[in-house]
Amino acid sequence: MAILEARGLQKTYPKAKTPAVADVSFAVAPGICFGLLGPNGAGKSTTVEILEGVLRPSAGEVLFKSEPIHAGASAKRYRDQVGIQFQSTALQEFLTVRENLRFFAALYPKIRSEDELIAVCRLEEFLDRDTLKLSGGQRQRVLLAIALINDPQIVFLDEPTTGLDPQARRNFWELVRGIKAEGKTVLLTTHYMEEAYELCDEIAIMDHGKVIASGSPQSLLAKHFNDSVIELPSEEAAALMDRLPFTSRGELSELTSHDVAASLDQLRAMGVSLARLRIRPRTLEDLFIELTGKALRA
Amino acid sequence: MNFNFKRLAAMTIARSMEFLRDRATLSWNVLFPLLTVAGFAWIFSGPQQPLFKVAVLLPQGTTLSTELHPFLAAPSVQFYVEPNGADAQAKVTRHRIDMALDFRAEPARYLINPESQKGSALETLLRGTGGTPLQREEASGQRIRYVDWAAPGILGINLMFSCLFGTGYVIVRYRKSGYLKRLNATPLTAAEFIVAQLLSRLVLTMLVTTVVFAGSNLFLHYRMEGSYWLLGLITAVGSYSMIAMGLMVSARVTSEELAGGLLNLLSWPMMVLSGVFFSIDGAPKAVVWASQVFPLTHLLNAARAVMLDGAGLASPAVATPLLILVACAVTFTLLGAIGFRWTQD
């Protein structure tokens, strides 16, 4: 049974000509990491806010353990059982990390122990620091701890690693894996396809307010691609453009191939040096561009 | 109603700690009124600027003209017709006006407050203009220094700015930064959040005002005829009504610039028209009526009645403005609570 289910969600903002969310339905199984991907303006933030219970849909419903989340008493129960890390959130200023944790803890009837939370999110080093003086990665860890403070069954992470350096991002991934290992369900939105591939068991790709593909990253890649990508620096590929269907992607140009060995033979025969050539499998980024026609950070 | 006192206490404490630890803001909240009071005390102990306000009591059927007395053509003096002799006397006593001319009396007389340097300057001016000599009279009752009259006003504007901006601007900042959205995702209710903001600001404002009042009283020795407890009650109710006014303004606003503009739109007319620095007696009727809209007017009227006249709670000079302040507080709180939105949508 799904822990969270979106059924025919629609949302149209006042004065908007087109709906932000046109028709979204999917189910999230318990204990998995579910990724919601889409280009800017695809409607994923609105969808997530509806799922979080922060926004009401214009039509459709969200069920949490088969109960509608936007209705009276179940709305309150839902709030007690979900954890949310918003994309950008300020904290109470001039308070330390520990004081912020205690403040949020006081708002919930059931809470996780402070020591456990500190250990899970690795907050020890900066526990008594003013939240205004935290680095981006530290801040995201505090926000994650606040999202986990009520020991939720499902955690929403809305672009949690945007703006973080690669090391901080990878550290954050470890925390998310730890949360998953505890059996919690994670709903993640991200701009980083690598992140989605690393963390998500299932993904849904949205565009124009609708889900256009869903499934596990591996099954989606297998369904849409049976080829590999040969990459060459664009200055070398330029001379081959009239003979081979290279696609320019900035500094690199790509050639897709169903038979890599044959393509390599062909390139060698044309006198192409293989020293700077790279072969890679298809990625979620390729899938994303294939389905939406847009680069992710466009 | 889903109201939880543990959550209310947590929110109140968190907001109060934020305010108390913001040393720059806290220092300014204490220093600003102290400097203003000290500045005014110093300014009005020295030579005066020739800007005077004089009430004129006219016999029936006459109008304000120089035929009555050539002094009525004096430059830099605003003459206005005052219908009530007792009111004129009270205003001279309290420095609300600088002199009263009574042409109903036989012989005609002028009334001044010997504590008023502006009054003394006007007296010199009057003697120099010639015309029928007027009989000198000093305002009866205890003489009041200008600083005794102005101090409640100066402390009042500090209260006003602290209450309006400390609530209104902060809530808009919370909304814009996404902090309100985060709180909305917790079990904290809108009622708990609003009450916490009101309580925190009220307690802190009262603390800061008490410190400023006591501190400035050490060297200015304010006249205090009435009860300190009653003055505290008036200050608390007046502060609350202005905090609620700030809440009302910030209920839905999402832009700090707009919030600042709206709060300035309220605070500046309130500062000018509520009788903070000078009395609006003699101003056009519309202006006098407009001044009655602002809580600060009633706060100052009640506070001055207690401090300068020793009025008690039962006195209409205190009870009436206090009731108006309560009505303002209830109205603004209801409007603010009904209009309150967590998010920018």
XYZ file of C-alpha atoms in Angstrom:
643
model
C 0.000 0.000 0.000
C 1.273 3.482 -0.871
C 2.164 5.769 2.026
C 1.388 8.853 -0.070
C -0.824 9.120 -3.098
C -1.600 12.071 -5.378
C -4.865 11.712 -7.269
C -5.707 14.006 -10.169
C -4.065 17.074 -8.613
C -4.772 20.410 -10.255
C -3.800 23.889 -9.145
C -4.565 27.152 -10.868
C -3.396 30.359 -9.206
C -5.676 33.396 -9.316
C -5.156 35.476 -12.482
C -2.967 32.730 -14.060
C -3.864 31.814 -17.638
C -2.632 28.237 -17.400
C -2.725 25.843 -14.458
C 0.529 25.374 -12.522
C -0.455 21.751 -12.005
C -2.695 20.302 -14.706
C -3.208 16.664 -13.804
C -0.815 14.871 -11.500
C -1.276 11.386 -10.123
C 1.295 9.049 -8.610
C 1.834 6.828 -5.604
C 4.835 6.639 -3.288
C 5.622 3.305 -1.647
C 6.766 3.362 1.995
C 10.488 3.404 2.760
C 11.685 4.554 -0.662
C 13.238 7.758 -1.918
C 10.931 9.222 -4.541
C 12.317 11.965 -6.802
C 10.211 14.622 -8.463
C 12.101 16.190 -11.361
C 11.226 18.842 -13.868
C 12.474 22.015 -15.503
C 11.739 25.395 -13.932
C 8.025 26.153 -14.222
C 7.086 22.489 -14.656
C 4.847 22.642 -11.576
C 6.937 20.495 -9.243
C 7.231 23.054 -6.429
C 3.460 23.596 -6.466
C 2.923 19.813 -6.508
C 5.291 19.359 -3.569
C 3.607 22.122 -1.580
C 0.248 20.444 -2.159
C 1.738 17.127 -1.022
C 3.223 18.817 2.042
C -0.224 20.150 2.954
C 0.959 23.774 2.689
C -1.166 24.477 -0.414
C -4.675 23.306 -1.214
C -5.240 21.877 -4.693
C -7.905 23.370 -6.970
C -8.985 19.793 -7.694
C -7.905 16.286 -6.761
C -6.705 14.960 -3.436
C -3.661 13.724 -1.559
C -3.929 10.616 0.591
C -1.506 9.811 3.392
C -1.946 6.236 4.507
C -5.326 6.320 2.705
C -6.538 9.449 4.589
C -7.055 12.772 2.772
C -4.474 15.259 4.119
C -6.360 18.491 3.544
C -9.438 17.578 5.605
C -9.994 18.783 9.200
C -8.605 16.449 11.856
C -6.509 14.395 9.446
C -4.746 17.611 8.333
C -3.535 18.105 11.904
C -2.480 14.456 12.219
C -0.620 14.769 8.919
C 1.322 17.795 10.168
C 2.477 15.789 13.157
C 3.723 12.957 10.932
C 5.577 14.732 8.120
C 8.911 16.500 8.068
C 9.601 19.283 5.595
C 12.783 20.932 4.438
C 11.791 23.862 2.261
C 13.970 25.116 -0.560
C 14.718 28.400 1.207
C 13.814 28.971 4.818
C 15.074 31.484 7.335
C 15.533 30.420 10.921
C 14.826 32.387 14.078
C 17.723 34.824 14.074
C 20.154 35.379 16.965
C 19.403 31.894 18.287
C 21.931 29.063 18.299
C 21.437 25.788 16.458
C 20.565 24.054 19.730
C 18.036 26.762 20.672
C 16.392 26.505 17.259
C 16.125 22.730 17.653
C 14.544 23.151 21.078
C 12.164 25.796 19.792
C 10.878 23.573 16.972
C 10.784 20.571 19.318
C 8.410 22.485 21.591
C 5.916 22.796 18.725
C 5.366 19.048 18.327
C 3.587 16.596 20.632
C 6.018 13.732 19.849
C 9.713 14.374 19.229
C 12.914 12.561 18.536
C 15.659 12.817 21.178
C 17.918 15.827 20.722
C 21.114 13.760 21.036
C 19.951 11.323 18.371
C 19.069 14.152 16.034
C 22.436 15.818 16.563
C 24.208 12.546 15.779
C 22.082 11.708 12.711
C 22.563 15.150 11.142
C 26.119 15.623 12.426
C 25.532 18.935 14.160
C 28.036 18.498 17.009
C 30.647 20.978 15.740
C 28.349 23.986 15.475
C 25.625 23.250 17.980
C 26.152 26.460 19.953
C 26.733 28.701 16.953
C 24.291 31.454 15.938
C 22.375 30.207 12.886
C 23.331 33.411 11.058
C 26.953 32.249 11.110
C 26.505 28.825 9.498
C 27.870 27.759 6.134
C 25.467 26.593 3.412
C 26.073 22.912 4.137
C 25.750 23.360 7.914
C 22.542 25.292 7.455
C 21.031 22.535 5.316
C 21.963 19.985 7.977
C 20.190 22.076 10.628
C 17.129 22.382 8.396
C 17.190 18.622 7.882
C 17.378 18.099 11.640
C 14.348 20.382 12.073
C 12.520 18.383 9.387
C 13.255 15.217 11.385
C 12.487 16.668 14.818
C 9.029 15.093 15.056
C 10.373 11.692 13.936
C 8.249 11.826 10.765
C 7.292 8.851 8.621
C 7.775 10.843 5.437
C 10.299 13.621 4.806
C 10.032 16.207 2.034
C 13.349 17.576 0.805
C 12.870 20.425 -1.665
C 16.111 20.986 -3.584
C 18.162 20.493 -0.404
C 21.601 20.643 -2.015
C 21.133 23.602 -4.353
C 24.080 25.951 -3.934
C 26.222 23.495 -1.969
C 29.756 22.613 -2.982
C 30.323 19.030 -4.258
C 31.720 17.823 -0.946
C 28.859 19.259 1.103
C 26.410 17.788 -1.417
C 27.904 14.316 -1.076
C 27.888 14.634 2.722
C 24.210 15.507 2.537
C 23.541 12.454 0.375
C 24.997 10.302 3.161
C 22.516 11.826 5.589
C 19.630 11.087 3.213
C 20.801 7.483 2.831
C 20.867 7.251 6.639
C 17.274 8.500 6.833
C 16.217 5.941 4.231
C 18.000 3.211 6.167
C 15.783 4.057 9.150
C 12.803 3.056 7.014
C 11.531 6.601 6.437
C 10.053 7.613 3.104
C 11.814 10.514 1.373
C 10.285 12.711 -1.290
C 13.038 14.655 -3.004
C 13.001 17.389 -5.608
C 16.314 18.244 -7.156
C 17.973 19.968 -10.062
C 20.856 17.510 -10.009
C 20.293 14.397 -12.080
C 23.282 12.707 -10.506
C 21.647 13.270 -7.120
C 18.379 11.764 -8.303
C 20.227 8.783 -9.751
C 22.241 8.255 -6.559
C 19.388 8.595 -4.095
C 16.065 7.848 -5.746
C 14.433 4.450 -6.025
C 11.707 5.958 -8.172
C 11.328 9.220 -10.033
C 8.564 11.149 -11.742
C 9.469 13.707 -14.409
C 7.084 16.644 -14.726
C 6.610 19.156 -17.506
C 3.794 21.620 -18.191
C 2.079 20.623 -14.935
C 1.890 16.922 -15.794
C 3.894 13.786 -15.045
C 5.414 12.744 -18.365
C 7.387 9.713 -17.159
C 7.751 7.721 -13.955
C 9.491 4.623 -12.700
C 12.886 3.638 -11.369
C 15.814 5.546 -12.946
C 17.219 2.285 -14.373
C 13.914 1.150 -15.880
C 13.286 4.579 -17.433
C 16.769 4.651 -18.958
C 16.329 1.095 -20.276
C 12.907 1.970 -21.682
C 14.022 5.111 -23.529
C 17.602 4.268 -24.565
C 19.481 1.304 -25.916
C 22.558 3.221 -27.046
C 25.671 4.843 -25.603
C 27.203 8.269 -26.065
C 30.607 8.963 -27.611
C 31.933 12.388 -26.643
C 34.627 14.324 -28.475
C 35.910 17.869 -27.938
C 33.824 20.103 -30.219
C 36.902 21.444 -32.074
C 37.754 17.869 -33.163
C 34.153 16.905 -33.899
C 33.645 19.995 -36.099
C 35.594 18.412 -38.964
C 33.404 15.294 -38.807
C 29.994 16.961 -38.670
C 29.300 16.486 -42.396
C 30.045 12.752 -42.185
C 28.707 11.752 -38.739
C 25.603 13.007 -36.822
C 27.448 14.738 -33.937
C 25.380 17.031 -31.710
C 27.193 19.984 -30.237
C 26.783 20.492 -26.466
C 29.141 23.388 -25.846
C 32.746 22.288 -25.426
C 31.850 18.670 -26.139
C 30.004 17.131 -29.070
C 28.096 13.874 -28.774
C 27.533 10.957 -31.074
C 25.008 8.306 -30.047
C 25.765 4.759 -31.024
C 24.016 1.371 -30.796
C 27.319 -0.362 -31.616
C 30.194 1.394 -29.879
C 32.905 -0.916 -31.276
C 31.795 -0.262 -34.861
C 31.592 3.498 -34.249
C 35.100 3.522 -32.785
C 36.418 1.634 -35.829
C 34.724 4.190 -38.084
C 36.278 7.113 -36.147
C 39.723 5.490 -36.230
C 39.372 4.991 -39.969
C 38.681 8.709 -40.325
C 41.935 9.426 -38.494
C 40.343 10.651 -35.261
C 42.632 10.449 -32.264
C 40.975 8.494 -29.466
C 43.106 10.176 -26.782
C 40.435 12.742 -25.845
C 37.427 10.591 -26.687
C 35.067 9.442 -23.932
C 32.335 6.803 -23.952
C 29.531 7.008 -21.404
C 26.193 5.277 -20.816
C 22.974 7.270 -21.023
C 22.156 9.296 -17.906
C 19.062 10.806 -16.374
C 20.178 14.145 -17.799
C 19.895 12.644 -21.317
C 16.485 11.256 -20.436
C 15.397 14.588 -19.084
C 16.449 16.468 -22.197
C 14.888 13.784 -24.393
C 11.555 14.049 -22.618
C 11.312 17.753 -21.907
C 13.481 19.158 -24.654
C 15.115 21.387 -22.048
C 18.405 21.413 -20.245
C 17.747 21.083 -16.523
C 19.037 24.426 -15.383
C 17.605 26.349 -18.306
C -10.092 26.234 19.403
C -6.751 24.510 19.031
C -4.599 26.622 21.373
C -1.543 25.185 23.067
C 0.259 27.184 25.757
C 3.496 25.227 25.412
C 3.735 26.241 21.753
C 2.728 29.813 22.639
C 5.452 30.005 25.286
C 8.079 28.577 22.901
C 7.228 31.117 20.195
C 7.114 34.040 22.669
C 10.473 33.116 24.180
C 12.113 32.570 20.770
C 10.935 35.968 19.498
C 11.954 37.737 22.735
C 15.428 36.175 22.638
C 15.816 37.263 19.039
C 14.997 40.849 20.042
C 17.151 40.906 23.175
C 20.177 39.439 21.373
C 19.950 41.869 18.483
C 22.145 44.322 20.374
C 22.106 47.026 17.716
C 18.303 47.195 17.702
C 18.035 46.915 21.464
C 20.581 49.689 22.045
C 18.759 51.897 19.603
C 15.444 51.236 21.350
C 16.928 52.479 24.622
C 19.273 55.167 23.352
C 16.934 56.880 20.916
C 14.324 58.040 23.435
C 16.979 58.910 26.040
C 18.821 61.096 23.548
C 15.586 62.681 22.361
C 14.394 63.518 25.871
C 17.811 64.892 26.793
C 17.935 66.868 23.565
C 14.534 68.417 24.138
C 15.333 69.260 27.741
C 18.479 71.019 26.566
C 16.830 72.821 23.642
C 13.961 74.172 25.688
C 16.203 75.317 28.523
C 17.936 77.737 26.176
C 16.847 80.633 23.963
C 13.533 80.036 22.268
C 12.585 80.151 18.640
C 9.976 82.866 17.974
C 7.112 80.540 17.108
C 4.195 81.141 19.418
C 0.634 80.013 19.838
C -1.874 82.293 21.594
C -5.517 81.585 22.482
C -7.899 84.537 22.289
C -11.133 84.717 24.302
C -13.474 87.055 22.400
C -16.515 88.923 23.661
C -19.728 87.864 21.914
C -20.243 89.388 18.488
C -16.621 90.285 17.885
C -14.099 88.746 15.551
C -10.356 88.344 15.705
C -8.923 91.614 14.392
C -6.273 94.202 15.209
C -9.067 96.592 16.226
C -9.182 94.703 19.501
C -5.447 95.116 20.076
C -2.443 95.847 17.815
C -0.644 92.839 19.369
C -2.931 90.619 17.254
C -0.843 91.616 14.219
C 2.399 90.393 15.772
C 4.520 88.289 13.406
C 5.474 84.658 14.155
C 2.485 84.312 16.435
C -0.510 82.100 15.702
C -3.672 83.518 17.287
C -6.765 81.351 17.484
C -10.178 81.739 19.069
C -10.659 79.663 22.203
C -14.290 79.459 23.364
C -13.660 78.232 26.902
C -11.774 80.270 29.500
C -10.985 77.279 31.733
C -9.569 75.355 28.808
C -7.383 78.306 27.873
C -6.013 78.440 31.399
C -5.333 74.687 31.468
C -3.526 74.846 28.132
C -1.293 77.699 29.287
C -0.501 75.767 32.448
C 0.466 72.672 30.432
C 2.538 74.504 27.808
C 0.101 73.507 25.088
C -0.140 77.203 24.236
C 2.157 80.080 25.144
C -0.351 82.713 26.187
C -4.091 83.433 26.409
C -5.620 86.855 25.744
C -8.937 87.406 27.505
C -10.920 90.306 25.991
C -14.075 89.169 27.808
C -12.619 90.238 31.130
C -12.848 93.779 32.389
C -10.172 95.040 32.108
C -8.836 92.804 29.329
C -6.000 90.574 30.539
C -3.329 88.158 29.381
C -2.452 84.878 30.967
C 0.997 83.307 30.946
C 2.876 80.471 32.588
C 5.928 81.951 34.372
C 7.739 78.621 33.695
C 7.388 79.175 29.979
C 10.234 81.031 28.313
C 8.099 81.408 25.230
C 5.479 83.045 27.440
C 8.057 85.517 28.774
C 9.190 86.355 25.258
C 5.597 86.941 24.169
C 5.039 89.170 27.174
C 7.940 91.369 26.077
C 6.552 91.450 22.562
C 3.090 92.396 23.896
C 4.483 95.305 25.916
C 6.334 96.597 22.875
C 3.306 96.738 20.606
C 1.540 99.520 22.465
C -2.246 99.650 22.514
C -4.383 99.384 25.615
C -2.335 97.899 28.454
C -3.558 94.421 29.366
C -3.579 93.122 32.890
C -1.012 90.416 33.599
C -2.121 87.164 35.188
C -0.231 84.037 35.868
C -1.867 80.692 35.181
C -3.033 79.206 38.437
C -2.151 75.734 39.637
C 1.287 74.239 39.812
C 3.638 75.444 37.167
C 4.659 72.829 34.659
C 7.980 72.770 32.831
C 7.942 72.155 29.116
C 9.871 68.935 29.585
C 7.114 67.601 31.887
C 4.642 68.162 29.092
C 6.866 66.933 26.268
C 8.400 63.850 27.945
C 5.291 61.628 27.642
C 5.137 62.588 23.977
C 8.755 61.703 23.330
C 8.456 58.396 25.159
C 5.187 57.927 23.260
C 6.795 58.218 19.828
C 9.440 55.724 20.827
C 6.661 53.370 21.880
C 4.852 54.012 18.623
C 7.865 53.231 16.416
C 8.840 50.236 18.508
C 5.317 48.777 18.461
C 4.487 49.465 14.820
C 7.794 48.532 13.226
C 8.795 45.916 15.809
C 5.672 43.941 15.013
C 4.660 44.905 11.485
C 8.073 44.932 9.870
C 9.229 41.768 11.642
C 6.181 39.744 10.550
C 6.631 40.862 6.936
C 10.326 39.911 7.131
C 9.358 36.493 8.497
C 6.890 36.045 5.662
C 9.305 37.151 2.964
C 12.161 34.969 4.217
C 9.962 31.863 4.249
C 10.126 31.543 8.046
C 6.334 31.850 8.361
C 5.931 29.161 5.718
C 8.199 26.903 7.782
C 6.204 27.586 10.945
C 2.979 26.921 9.061
C 4.262 23.412 8.367
C 4.406 22.751 12.128
C 1.458 22.322 14.500
C 1.790 26.005 15.567
C -1.526 27.750 14.880
C -1.979 31.278 13.518
C -3.603 32.323 16.821
C -0.611 31.058 18.821
C 1.834 32.803 16.513
C -0.064 36.114 16.633
C -0.524 36.087 20.419
C 3.182 35.240 20.844
C 4.201 38.222 18.703
C 1.858 40.555 20.605
C 2.941 39.287 24.016
C 6.642 39.339 23.283
C 6.588 42.874 21.905
C 4.352 44.131 24.735
C 6.564 42.739 27.491
C 9.769 43.985 25.867
C 8.316 47.414 25.091
C 7.136 47.823 28.662
C 10.551 46.787 29.976
C 12.435 49.156 27.682
C 10.034 52.031 28.384
C 10.333 51.505 32.139
C 14.132 51.578 31.891
C 14.077 54.706 29.705
C 11.516 56.462 31.931
C 13.362 55.624 35.136
C 16.725 56.506 33.586
C 15.674 59.893 32.249
C 13.731 60.615 35.447
C 17.013 60.433 37.364
C 18.209 63.657 35.825
C 14.987 65.320 34.643
C 12.794 64.612 37.706
C 9.463 64.433 35.906
C 6.408 65.843 37.538
C 4.268 62.902 38.681
C 0.972 63.832 40.322
C -0.840 60.534 39.866
C -0.271 56.809 40.209
C 2.647 55.032 38.562
C 0.498 51.886 38.342
C -2.167 53.750 36.393
C 0.477 55.234 34.114
C 1.766 51.684 33.569
C -1.719 50.454 32.708
C -2.234 53.293 30.217
C 1.168 52.597 28.657
C 0.416 48.878 28.390
C -2.998 49.355 26.778
C -1.677 52.075 24.455
C 1.317 49.958 23.468
C -0.865 46.945 22.835
C -3.188 48.928 20.565
C -0.208 50.130 18.484
C 1.307 46.623 18.365
C -2.060 45.350 17.108
C -2.048 48.166 14.554
C 1.334 46.887 13.313
C -0.093 43.368 13.143
C -3.055 44.628 11.125
C -0.759 46.329 8.593
C 1.456 43.262 8.247
C -1.333 40.692 8.076
C -0.945 40.078 4.348
C 1.831 42.331 3.107
C 4.736 40.473 1.524
C 7.090 43.329 0.646
C 9.268 45.015 3.263
C 9.235 48.208 1.183
C 5.441 48.301 1.134
C 5.287 47.496 4.843
C 7.767 50.312 5.552
C 5.700 52.716 3.462
C 2.432 51.781 5.146
C 3.957 51.999 8.617
C 5.450 55.402 7.801
C 2.076 56.487 6.463
C 0.630 55.751 9.900
C 3.505 56.805 12.127
C 4.328 60.218 10.667
C 0.808 61.704 10.812
C 0.486 60.139 14.254
C 3.709 61.824 15.360
C 2.638 65.217 13.999
C -1.036 65.156 14.981
C -1.041 63.364 18.330
C 0.396 66.288 20.269
C 3.833 64.806 20.763
C 5.941 67.964 20.473
C 3.335 70.672 20.184
C -0.350 71.080 20.701
C -2.689 71.084 17.715
C -5.081 73.507 19.441
C -6.093 76.143 16.960
C -5.499 73.842 13.999
C -8.370 73.330 11.507
C -11.214 71.212 12.873
C -10.522 68.428 10.385
C -6.990 68.103 11.729
C -8.229 67.998 15.319
C -10.743 65.290 14.343
C -8.078 63.354 12.460
C -5.876 63.341 15.545
C -8.613 61.443 17.406
C -8.157 58.466 15.063
C -4.693 57.709 16.395
C -4.092 55.638 19.546
C -1.079 57.792 20.411
C -3.345 60.850 20.912
C -5.375 59.018 23.544
C -2.319 57.447 25.136
C -0.728 60.886 25.573
C -3.942 62.548 26.789
C -4.394 59.890 29.479
C -0.698 59.807 30.447
C -0.516 63.614 30.785
C -3.723 63.660 32.816
C -2.134 61.214 35.279
C 1.322 62.768 35.348
C 0.436 66.461 35.284
C -3.018 66.588 36.898
C -2.948 63.523 39.125
C -6.139 62.185 37.479
C -7.356 58.763 38.629
C -8.903 55.868 36.727
C -12.432 57.179 37.367
C -11.635 60.584 35.912
C -13.045 61.124 32.403
C -9.632 62.514 31.415
C -8.243 59.006 31.921
C -11.252 56.691 31.544
C -12.357 58.036 28.148
C -9.018 57.732 26.345
C -8.389 54.387 28.051
C -11.689 53.004 26.752
C -10.898 54.300 23.262
C -7.505 52.561 23.445
C -9.167 49.292 24.481
C -11.579 49.622 21.547
C -8.644 50.292 19.182
C -6.767 47.280 20.571
C -9.721 44.924 20.108
C -10.530 46.223 16.594
C -6.939 46.100 15.327
C -6.351 42.629 16.811
C -9.493 41.239 15.190
C -8.718 42.799 11.804
C -5.104 41.602 11.985
C -6.081 38.062 13.000
C -8.807 37.765 10.347
C -6.532 39.080 7.617
C -3.429 37.113 8.659
C -1.780 34.913 6.031
C 1.237 32.662 6.578
C 2.536 32.689 3.038
C 2.961 35.050 0.108
C 0.275 33.301 -1.994
